């Protein structure tokens, strides 16, 4: 092993260094919110919405209280409800499916490919029924899904395409930013995301004015004029403190994403251990590496070995959506989505955050290259 031993623990994600660096700027922004008492929605949220739609190169952005609400409201804005079906990847965080379920519609899970680990477009058509209304593509781990393949299917069957871009702020498909490919795109600004609020937050981008106006009403009790409620709505506004912290952090996102790309490049070029498999990157995908997922035959053995060497990877995700207990009633079986099932029991997420130092990256690579499970 070439790099020197590292004494401190190296987690999958560490938010502390980043927040120390920007603490003063964020606190000044918090002070402005505090002084103006714009705690719920309001000026600071609107300000961030303008910046975020400009960043994504979409016409509109709507801030909400988290990414799960973003998915829920987007489903409602599409008119999806009881009796409808929506195609969802089996390999994603469960919240992609929650938005569908909350409306009374049914998620229909489709396997991922064995190499990109994104939804397998060739398996979608066989799952389409007269009830199917939409497909949710997920830019999972920060890597764009095959947008054109999904759009082609949507056009053929008159379905809506929705992007779950929760993990992909700044990712590009064929040079174009995530956020404007579908009817709408849903983002999470959970603290651990590439762009994370100091608190819970989410957002929706769109180029469609009708969706935009509807989302403004849905997030605010179904109201555009105070105390007049045209439809059943929700209290899903973004908080002012969250909006203000996001505006500060958005300025740094391009640099943070570049640093993640540098780290990913090192993992891709320097990991030489044949026991490890990396995610395939199609030429059109410019990932922002929210996560750097690998697979290995004996995942638990590798995890133990890494922990013994002070490295603490994550698991994204140990159970695929179709086999979650919450969806037991949908009667999926082991073997229905074999690639997603394989991934769930063999995946592991390497340390990945912008402040991960070069020597720590070297150390992680050396430890991984020294792993031998033969
Ligand atoms: C792919 C995906 N979709 C949706 C969500 C939900 O976002 P939130 O945690 O902000 O509700 C997340 C966040 O964890 C996610 O990773």
Short mmCIF file of C-alpha atoms and ligand atoms in Angstrom, two decimals:
data_model
loop_
_atom_site.label_atom_id
_atom_site.label_comp_id
_atom_site.label_asym_id
_atom_site.label_seq_id
_atom_site.Cartn_x
_atom_site.Cartn_y
_atom_site.Cartn_z
CA UNK A 1 0.00 0.00 0.00
CA UNK A 2 1.57 3.31 -1.07
CA UNK A 3 -0.34 5.94 0.85
CA UNK A 4 0.25 6.38 4.56
CA UNK A 5 -2.27 4.91 6.98
CA UNK A 6 -5.13 7.24 7.87
CA UNK A 7 -6.14 7.30 11.52
CA UNK A 8 -9.48 9.10 11.36
CA UNK A 9 -12.65 7.47 10.05
CA UNK A 10 -13.49 8.17 6.40
CA UNK A 11 -17.28 8.13 6.02
CA UNK A 12 -19.32 7.92 2.82
CA UNK A 13 -20.31 11.57 3.34
CA UNK A 14 -19.09 14.28 5.71
CA UNK A 15 -20.95 17.62 5.68
CA UNK A 16 -18.88 19.33 8.36
CA UNK A 17 -15.98 20.79 6.38
CA UNK A 18 -18.22 22.29 3.73
CA UNK A 19 -20.44 23.94 6.32
CA UNK A 20 -17.51 25.33 8.27
CA UNK A 21 -16.18 26.97 5.09
CA UNK A 22 -19.43 28.77 4.29
CA UNK A 23 -20.66 29.25 7.85
CA UNK A 24 -20.31 33.02 7.98
CA UNK A 25 -22.04 33.57 4.66
CA UNK A 26 -24.91 31.26 5.57
CA UNK A 27 -25.30 32.83 9.01
CA UNK A 28 -25.49 36.30 7.43
CA UNK A 29 -28.22 35.03 5.12
CA UNK A 30 -30.04 33.51 8.12
CA UNK A 31 -29.84 36.86 9.85
CA UNK A 32 -31.57 38.56 6.93
CA UNK A 33 -34.36 35.97 7.07
CA UNK A 34 -34.62 36.43 10.82
CA UNK A 35 -34.80 40.21 10.61
CA UNK A 36 -37.46 40.12 7.90
CA UNK A 37 -39.36 37.19 9.55
CA UNK A 38 -39.90 35.65 6.09
CA UNK A 39 -39.78 32.15 7.55
CA UNK A 40 -42.34 30.38 5.36
CA UNK A 41 -42.12 30.85 1.60
CA UNK A 42 -41.62 34.51 0.71
CA UNK A 43 -38.78 36.57 -0.62
CA UNK A 44 -35.85 34.27 0.15
CA UNK A 45 -37.56 31.27 -1.41
CA UNK A 46 -38.53 33.29 -4.50
CA UNK A 47 -34.98 34.52 -4.81
CA UNK A 48 -33.63 30.98 -4.73
CA UNK A 49 -36.31 29.81 -7.19
CA UNK A 50 -35.12 32.42 -9.70
CA UNK A 51 -31.50 31.37 -9.29
CA UNK A 52 -32.29 27.67 -9.49
CA UNK A 53 -34.41 27.92 -12.65
CA UNK A 54 -31.59 29.97 -14.23
CA UNK A 55 -29.08 27.33 -13.13
CA UNK A 56 -31.18 24.50 -14.64
CA UNK A 57 -31.99 26.59 -17.71
CA UNK A 58 -35.72 26.06 -17.22
CA UNK A 59 -38.40 28.71 -17.19
CA UNK A 60 -39.77 27.99 -13.75
CA UNK A 61 -38.77 26.52 -10.39
CA UNK A 62 -41.06 25.96 -7.42
CA UNK A 63 -39.58 25.44 -3.96
CA UNK A 64 -41.24 22.93 -1.65
CA UNK A 65 -40.56 21.38 1.74
CA UNK A 66 -38.71 18.26 0.48
CA UNK A 67 -38.09 16.11 -2.59
CA UNK A 68 -40.80 13.61 -1.69
CA UNK A 69 -43.40 16.39 -1.72
CA UNK A 70 -41.98 17.56 -5.06
CA UNK A 71 -42.73 14.10 -6.52
CA UNK A 72 -46.18 14.02 -4.93
CA UNK A 73 -47.18 17.44 -6.24
CA UNK A 74 -45.78 16.73 -9.71
CA UNK A 75 -47.93 13.60 -9.89
CA UNK A 76 -51.00 15.65 -8.90
CA UNK A 77 -50.15 18.35 -11.44
CA UNK A 78 -50.08 15.64 -14.12
CA UNK A 79 -53.58 14.61 -13.03
CA UNK A 80 -52.48 11.16 -11.88
CA UNK A 81 -54.69 9.39 -9.35
CA UNK A 82 -56.64 6.29 -8.37
CA UNK A 83 -56.64 3.60 -11.08
CA UNK A 84 -53.57 4.96 -12.88
CA UNK A 85 -50.20 3.26 -13.19
CA UNK A 86 -46.78 4.87 -13.32
CA UNK A 87 -43.56 3.14 -14.41
CA UNK A 88 -40.83 3.49 -11.76
CA UNK A 89 -37.32 1.98 -11.67
CA UNK A 90 -36.93 -0.85 -9.15
CA UNK A 91 -33.47 0.51 -8.39
CA UNK A 92 -34.05 3.90 -6.77
CA UNK A 93 -34.67 5.46 -3.39
CA UNK A 94 -38.20 4.56 -2.31
CA UNK A 95 -39.44 8.17 -2.44
CA UNK A 96 -39.58 7.96 -6.25
CA UNK A 97 -42.50 5.57 -5.76
CA UNK A 98 -44.10 7.38 -2.80
CA UNK A 99 -45.32 10.27 -4.95
CA UNK A 100 -47.23 7.79 -7.11
CA UNK A 101 -48.69 5.91 -4.15
CA UNK A 102 -49.79 9.08 -2.33
CA UNK A 103 -52.10 9.94 -5.24
CA UNK A 104 -53.77 6.50 -5.08
CA UNK A 105 -52.06 5.37 -8.30
CA UNK A 106 -49.88 2.25 -8.53
CA UNK A 107 -46.14 2.17 -9.16
CA UNK A 108 -45.08 -0.48 -11.68
CA UNK A 109 -41.46 -1.43 -11.11
CA UNK A 110 -39.05 -2.06 -13.97
CA UNK A 111 -35.59 -3.59 -13.63
CA UNK A 112 -32.33 -1.73 -14.24
CA UNK A 113 -29.63 -2.76 -16.71
CA UNK A 114 -26.75 -4.87 -15.42
CA UNK A 115 -24.13 -2.22 -16.25
CA UNK A 116 -25.49 1.36 -16.04
CA UNK A 117 -27.83 0.37 -13.17
CA UNK A 118 -30.41 2.78 -14.63
CA UNK A 119 -33.92 1.74 -15.70
CA UNK A 120 -33.73 -0.76 -18.59
CA UNK A 121 -35.65 0.95 -21.42
CA UNK A 122 -35.98 -2.36 -23.27
CA UNK A 123 -38.09 -3.75 -20.39
CA UNK A 124 -40.55 -0.85 -20.16
CA UNK A 125 -42.92 -1.54 -23.05
CA UNK A 126 -43.93 -4.97 -21.74
CA UNK A 127 -45.12 -3.30 -18.51
CA UNK A 128 -47.33 -0.67 -20.20
CA UNK A 129 -51.10 -1.18 -19.89
CA UNK A 130 -54.10 1.01 -20.79
CA UNK A 131 -53.80 2.43 -17.25
CA UNK A 132 -50.21 3.60 -17.62
CA UNK A 133 -49.99 7.39 -17.50
CA UNK A 134 -46.34 8.25 -16.92
CA UNK A 135 -42.75 7.09 -16.61
CA UNK A 136 -40.46 8.42 -13.90
CA UNK A 137 -36.82 8.41 -15.01
CA UNK A 138 -34.34 8.74 -12.16
CA UNK A 139 -30.93 10.34 -12.66
CA UNK A 140 -29.68 7.92 -10.03
CA UNK A 141 -26.36 8.47 -8.20
CA UNK A 142 -26.17 11.74 -10.21
CA UNK A 143 -25.85 9.97 -13.57
CA UNK A 144 -28.48 10.85 -16.20
CA UNK A 145 -30.78 8.07 -17.39
CA UNK A 146 -31.22 7.37 -21.09
CA UNK A 147 -33.48 10.36 -21.74
CA UNK A 148 -34.05 9.78 -25.47
CA UNK A 149 -34.96 6.12 -25.02
CA UNK A 150 -37.60 7.03 -22.42
CA UNK A 151 -38.92 10.00 -24.40
CA UNK A 152 -39.37 7.75 -27.45
CA UNK A 153 -41.50 5.33 -25.42
CA UNK A 154 -43.47 8.21 -23.90
CA UNK A 155 -44.22 9.61 -27.36
CA UNK A 156 -45.22 6.21 -28.73
CA UNK A 157 -47.73 5.53 -25.91
CA UNK A 158 -48.73 9.14 -25.07
CA UNK A 159 -47.23 9.02 -21.60
CA UNK A 160 -45.78 11.80 -19.47
CA UNK A 161 -42.07 11.74 -18.64
CA UNK A 162 -41.16 12.96 -15.18
CA UNK A 163 -37.54 13.36 -14.07
CA UNK A 164 -36.53 12.44 -10.55
CA UNK A 165 -33.43 14.63 -10.38
CA UNK A 166 -33.14 14.45 -6.58
CA UNK A 167 -29.51 13.30 -6.84
CA UNK A 168 -28.54 15.17 -9.99
CA UNK A 169 -28.27 18.95 -9.61
CA UNK A 170 -25.94 19.95 -12.46
CA UNK A 171 -25.81 16.58 -14.25
CA UNK A 172 -25.94 16.68 -18.05
CA UNK A 173 -27.39 14.40 -20.70
CA UNK A 174 -25.74 15.05 -24.09
CA UNK A 175 -24.60 18.43 -22.81
CA UNK A 176 -28.02 19.55 -21.53
CA UNK A 177 -28.74 19.95 -17.84
CA UNK A 178 -31.09 17.65 -15.96
CA UNK A 179 -34.33 19.39 -15.09
CA UNK A 180 -35.90 20.26 -18.45
CA UNK A 181 -36.32 16.93 -20.27
CA UNK A 182 -39.64 15.83 -18.84
CA UNK A 183 -42.93 17.60 -18.10
CA UNK A 184 -41.36 18.49 -14.77
CA UNK A 185 -38.26 17.52 -12.80
CA UNK A 186 -38.21 16.92 -9.06
CA UNK A 187 -35.23 17.79 -6.89
CA UNK A 188 -34.34 17.02 -3.31
CA UNK A 189 -32.32 19.54 -1.32
CA UNK A 190 -31.93 17.18 1.62
CA UNK A 191 -28.74 18.26 3.46
CA UNK A 192 -26.67 15.38 2.05
CA UNK A 193 -27.47 16.09 -1.59
CA UNK A 194 -24.94 17.79 -3.94
CA UNK A 195 -26.98 20.93 -3.32
CA UNK A 196 -28.45 20.50 0.14
CA UNK A 197 -30.28 23.01 2.34
CA UNK A 198 -29.54 23.63 5.99
CA UNK A 199 -32.79 21.80 6.69
CA UNK A 200 -35.28 19.84 4.57
CA UNK A 201 -36.19 21.21 1.13
CA UNK A 202 -37.09 20.22 -2.41
CA UNK A 203 -38.08 21.78 -5.71
CA UNK A 204 -39.69 21.25 -9.09
CA UNK A 205 -38.53 22.72 -12.40
CA UNK A 206 -40.64 22.98 -15.54
CA UNK A 207 -41.01 24.88 -18.78
CA UNK A 208 -44.81 24.66 -18.64
CA UNK A 209 -46.65 27.66 -17.22
CA UNK A 210 -49.83 25.72 -16.43
CA UNK A 211 -47.94 23.18 -14.28
CA UNK A 212 -46.03 26.02 -12.65
CA UNK A 213 -49.19 27.87 -11.61
CA UNK A 214 -50.85 24.69 -10.42
CA UNK A 215 -47.80 23.76 -8.30
CA UNK A 216 -47.78 27.21 -6.67
CA UNK A 217 -51.37 26.63 -5.62
CA UNK A 218 -50.96 22.97 -4.57
CA UNK A 219 -48.02 23.72 -2.25
CA UNK A 220 -49.98 26.53 -0.61
CA UNK A 221 -53.28 24.98 0.55
CA UNK A 222 -54.76 25.05 -2.96
CA UNK A 223 -54.80 28.82 -2.79
CA UNK A 224 -53.51 31.72 -4.84
CA UNK A 225 -55.64 34.38 -3.11
CA UNK A 226 -55.35 34.21 0.66
CA UNK A 227 -58.18 32.27 2.36
CA UNK A 228 -59.75 31.31 -0.96
CA UNK A 229 -59.17 27.62 -1.73
CA UNK A 230 -59.97 26.48 -5.25
CA UNK A 231 -58.92 22.87 -4.69
CA UNK A 232 -57.69 20.60 -1.94
CA UNK A 233 -54.09 21.64 -1.39
CA UNK A 234 -51.18 21.01 0.93
CA UNK A 235 -48.88 22.94 3.18
CA UNK A 236 -45.65 22.10 1.37
CA UNK A 237 -43.96 25.48 1.16
CA UNK A 238 -40.18 25.78 1.40
CA UNK A 239 -38.94 27.60 4.52
CA UNK A 240 -37.16 30.96 4.26
CA UNK A 241 -34.06 29.72 6.11
CA UNK A 242 -33.78 26.79 3.72
CA UNK A 243 -34.24 29.05 0.68
CA UNK A 244 -31.58 31.48 1.95
CA UNK A 245 -29.06 28.70 2.65
CA UNK A 246 -29.68 27.20 -0.80
CA UNK A 247 -29.07 30.52 -2.52
CA UNK A 248 -25.68 30.78 -0.84
CA UNK A 249 -24.76 27.17 -1.62
CA UNK A 250 -25.90 27.22 -5.27
CA UNK A 251 -23.00 29.57 -6.09
CA UNK A 252 -20.55 26.88 -5.02
CA UNK A 253 -22.30 23.92 -6.63
CA UNK A 254 -20.35 23.98 -9.93
CA UNK A 255 -17.04 23.82 -8.02
CA UNK A 256 -18.30 21.12 -5.69
CA UNK A 257 -19.54 19.07 -8.65
CA UNK A 258 -16.17 19.49 -10.43
CA UNK A 259 -14.37 18.21 -7.36
CA UNK A 260 -16.70 15.19 -7.21
CA UNK A 261 -15.86 14.53 -10.87
CA UNK A 262 -12.15 14.67 -10.09
CA UNK A 263 -12.54 12.15 -7.29
CA UNK A 264 -14.68 9.89 -9.49
CA UNK A 265 -12.08 10.05 -12.26
CA UNK A 266 -9.42 8.88 -9.83
CA UNK A 267 -11.61 5.99 -8.64
CA UNK A 268 -12.30 5.06 -12.29
CA UNK A 269 -8.69 5.25 -13.38
CA UNK A 270 -6.87 3.96 -10.32
CA UNK A 271 -9.10 1.20 -8.96
CA UNK A 272 -7.51 -1.87 -10.51
CA UNK A 273 -8.87 -4.64 -8.30
CA UNK A 274 -10.68 -7.23 -10.50
CA UNK A 275 -13.02 -8.05 -7.59
CA UNK A 276 -14.71 -4.65 -7.97
CA UNK A 277 -17.21 -3.61 -10.65
CA UNK A 278 -17.91 0.06 -11.39
CA UNK A 279 -20.99 1.67 -12.92
CA UNK A 280 -20.82 1.92 -16.72
CA UNK A 281 -20.85 5.52 -17.94
CA UNK A 282 -22.42 5.94 -21.37
CA UNK A 283 -20.71 8.65 -23.47
CA UNK A 284 -23.77 10.91 -23.20
CA UNK A 285 -23.82 10.94 -19.40
CA UNK A 286 -22.06 13.69 -17.45
CA UNK A 287 -22.61 12.56 -13.88
CA UNK A 288 -22.32 14.73 -10.80
CA UNK A 289 -21.48 11.66 -8.70
CA UNK A 290 -23.90 12.18 -5.86
CA UNK A 291 -22.87 8.62 -5.01
CA UNK A 292 -20.04 6.44 -6.26
CA UNK A 293 -21.49 2.95 -6.19
CA UNK A 294 -19.49 -0.24 -6.85
CA UNK A 295 -20.40 -3.92 -6.63
CA UNK A 296 -18.42 -6.91 -5.43
CA UNK A 297 -19.18 -10.60 -4.94
CA UNK A 298 -18.82 -10.60 -1.15
CA UNK A 299 -20.17 -7.19 -0.21
CA UNK A 300 -20.32 -7.91 3.52
CA UNK A 301 -16.73 -9.19 3.48
CA UNK A 302 -15.55 -6.04 1.69
CA UNK A 303 -17.51 -3.85 4.10
CA UNK A 304 -15.87 -5.56 7.08
CA UNK A 305 -12.41 -5.17 5.52
CA UNK A 306 -13.01 -1.48 4.78
CA UNK A 307 -14.33 -0.83 8.29
CA UNK A 308 -11.20 -2.48 9.71
CA UNK A 309 -9.27 0.08 7.67
CA UNK A 310 -11.32 3.04 8.95
CA UNK A 311 -13.40 3.41 5.78
CA UNK A 312 -17.19 3.47 6.21
CA UNK A 313 -19.03 3.14 2.88
CA UNK A 314 -22.80 3.54 2.43
CA UNK A 315 -25.43 1.15 1.03
CA UNK A 316 -27.63 2.63 -1.69
CA UNK A 317 -29.88 0.71 -1.49
CA UNK A 318 -30.02 -2.64 0.33
CA UNK A 319 -33.60 -3.55 -0.71
CA UNK A 320 -35.00 -2.81 -4.19
CA UNK A 321 -38.34 -1.00 -4.27
CA UNK A 322 -40.39 -3.94 -5.59
CA UNK A 323 -39.37 -6.11 -2.60
CA UNK A 324 -40.03 -3.51 0.10
CA UNK A 325 -42.56 -4.59 2.72
CA UNK A 326 -44.61 -1.45 2.03
CA UNK A 327 -45.30 -2.82 -1.47
CA UNK A 328 -45.96 -6.42 -0.41
CA UNK A 329 -49.57 -6.06 -1.59
CA UNK A 330 -48.35 -5.56 -5.18
CA UNK A 331 -47.17 -9.21 -5.18
CA UNK A 332 -43.70 -8.84 -6.68
CA UNK A 333 -41.43 -11.83 -6.16
CA UNK A 334 -37.69 -12.36 -5.88
CA UNK A 335 -36.51 -12.77 -9.47
CA UNK A 336 -38.88 -10.15 -10.96
CA UNK A 337 -36.10 -7.56 -11.27
CA UNK A 338 -32.88 -9.61 -11.12
CA UNK A 339 -30.41 -6.82 -11.85
CA UNK A 340 -31.85 -4.54 -9.17
CA UNK A 341 -31.86 -7.48 -6.75
CA UNK A 342 -28.22 -8.30 -7.52
CA UNK A 343 -27.25 -4.68 -7.01
CA UNK A 344 -29.08 -4.45 -3.69
CA UNK A 345 -27.12 -7.36 -2.25
CA UNK A 346 -23.75 -6.52 -3.81
CA UNK A 347 -23.52 -2.70 -3.86
CA UNK A 348 -21.52 -0.38 -1.69
CA UNK A 349 -21.03 3.42 -1.95
CA UNK A 350 -17.47 4.72 -1.68
CA UNK A 351 -16.63 7.94 0.16
CA UNK A 352 -17.72 10.82 -2.09
CA UNK A 353 -17.97 14.48 -1.17
CA UNK A 354 -16.28 17.59 -2.49
CA UNK A 355 -14.09 18.09 0.57
CA UNK A 356 -12.58 14.59 0.47
CA UNK A 357 -8.85 15.28 0.32
CA UNK A 358 -6.45 13.82 -2.24
CA UNK A 359 -4.59 11.82 0.38
CA UNK A 360 -7.82 10.29 1.63
CA UNK A 361 -8.81 9.39 -1.94
CA UNK A 362 -5.38 7.77 -2.42
CA UNK A 363 -5.79 5.88 0.82
CA UNK A 364 -9.27 4.56 -0.13
CA UNK A 365 -7.95 3.47 -3.54
CA UNK A 366 -4.93 1.72 -2.04
CA UNK A 367 -7.03 -0.08 0.55
CA UNK A 368 -9.50 -1.21 -2.12
CA UNK A 369 -6.73 -2.37 -4.44
CA UNK A 370 -5.29 -4.36 -1.54
CA UNK A 371 -8.54 -6.26 -1.04
CA UNK A 372 -8.44 -9.91 -1.94
CA UNK A 373 -11.48 -12.09 -1.41
CA UNK A 374 -10.21 -15.07 -3.38
C1 LIG B 1 -33.86 9.47 -5.98
C2 LIG B 1 -34.54 10.23 -4.88
N1 LIG B 1 -35.84 10.58 -5.03
C3 LIG B 1 -36.48 11.27 -4.09
C4 LIG B 1 -35.89 11.63 -2.91
C5 LIG B 1 -36.69 12.30 -1.83
O1 LIG B 1 -36.18 13.51 -1.41
P1 LIG B 1 -36.36 14.02 0.09
O2 LIG B 1 -35.51 13.18 0.97
O3 LIG B 1 -35.90 15.45 0.03
O4 LIG B 1 -37.79 13.91 0.43
C6 LIG B 1 -34.54 11.31 -2.71
C7 LIG B 1 -33.84 11.73 -1.49
O5 LIG B 1 -33.33 11.06 -0.69
C8 LIG B 1 -33.85 10.57 -3.70
O6 LIG B 1 -32.58 10.21 -3.55
#
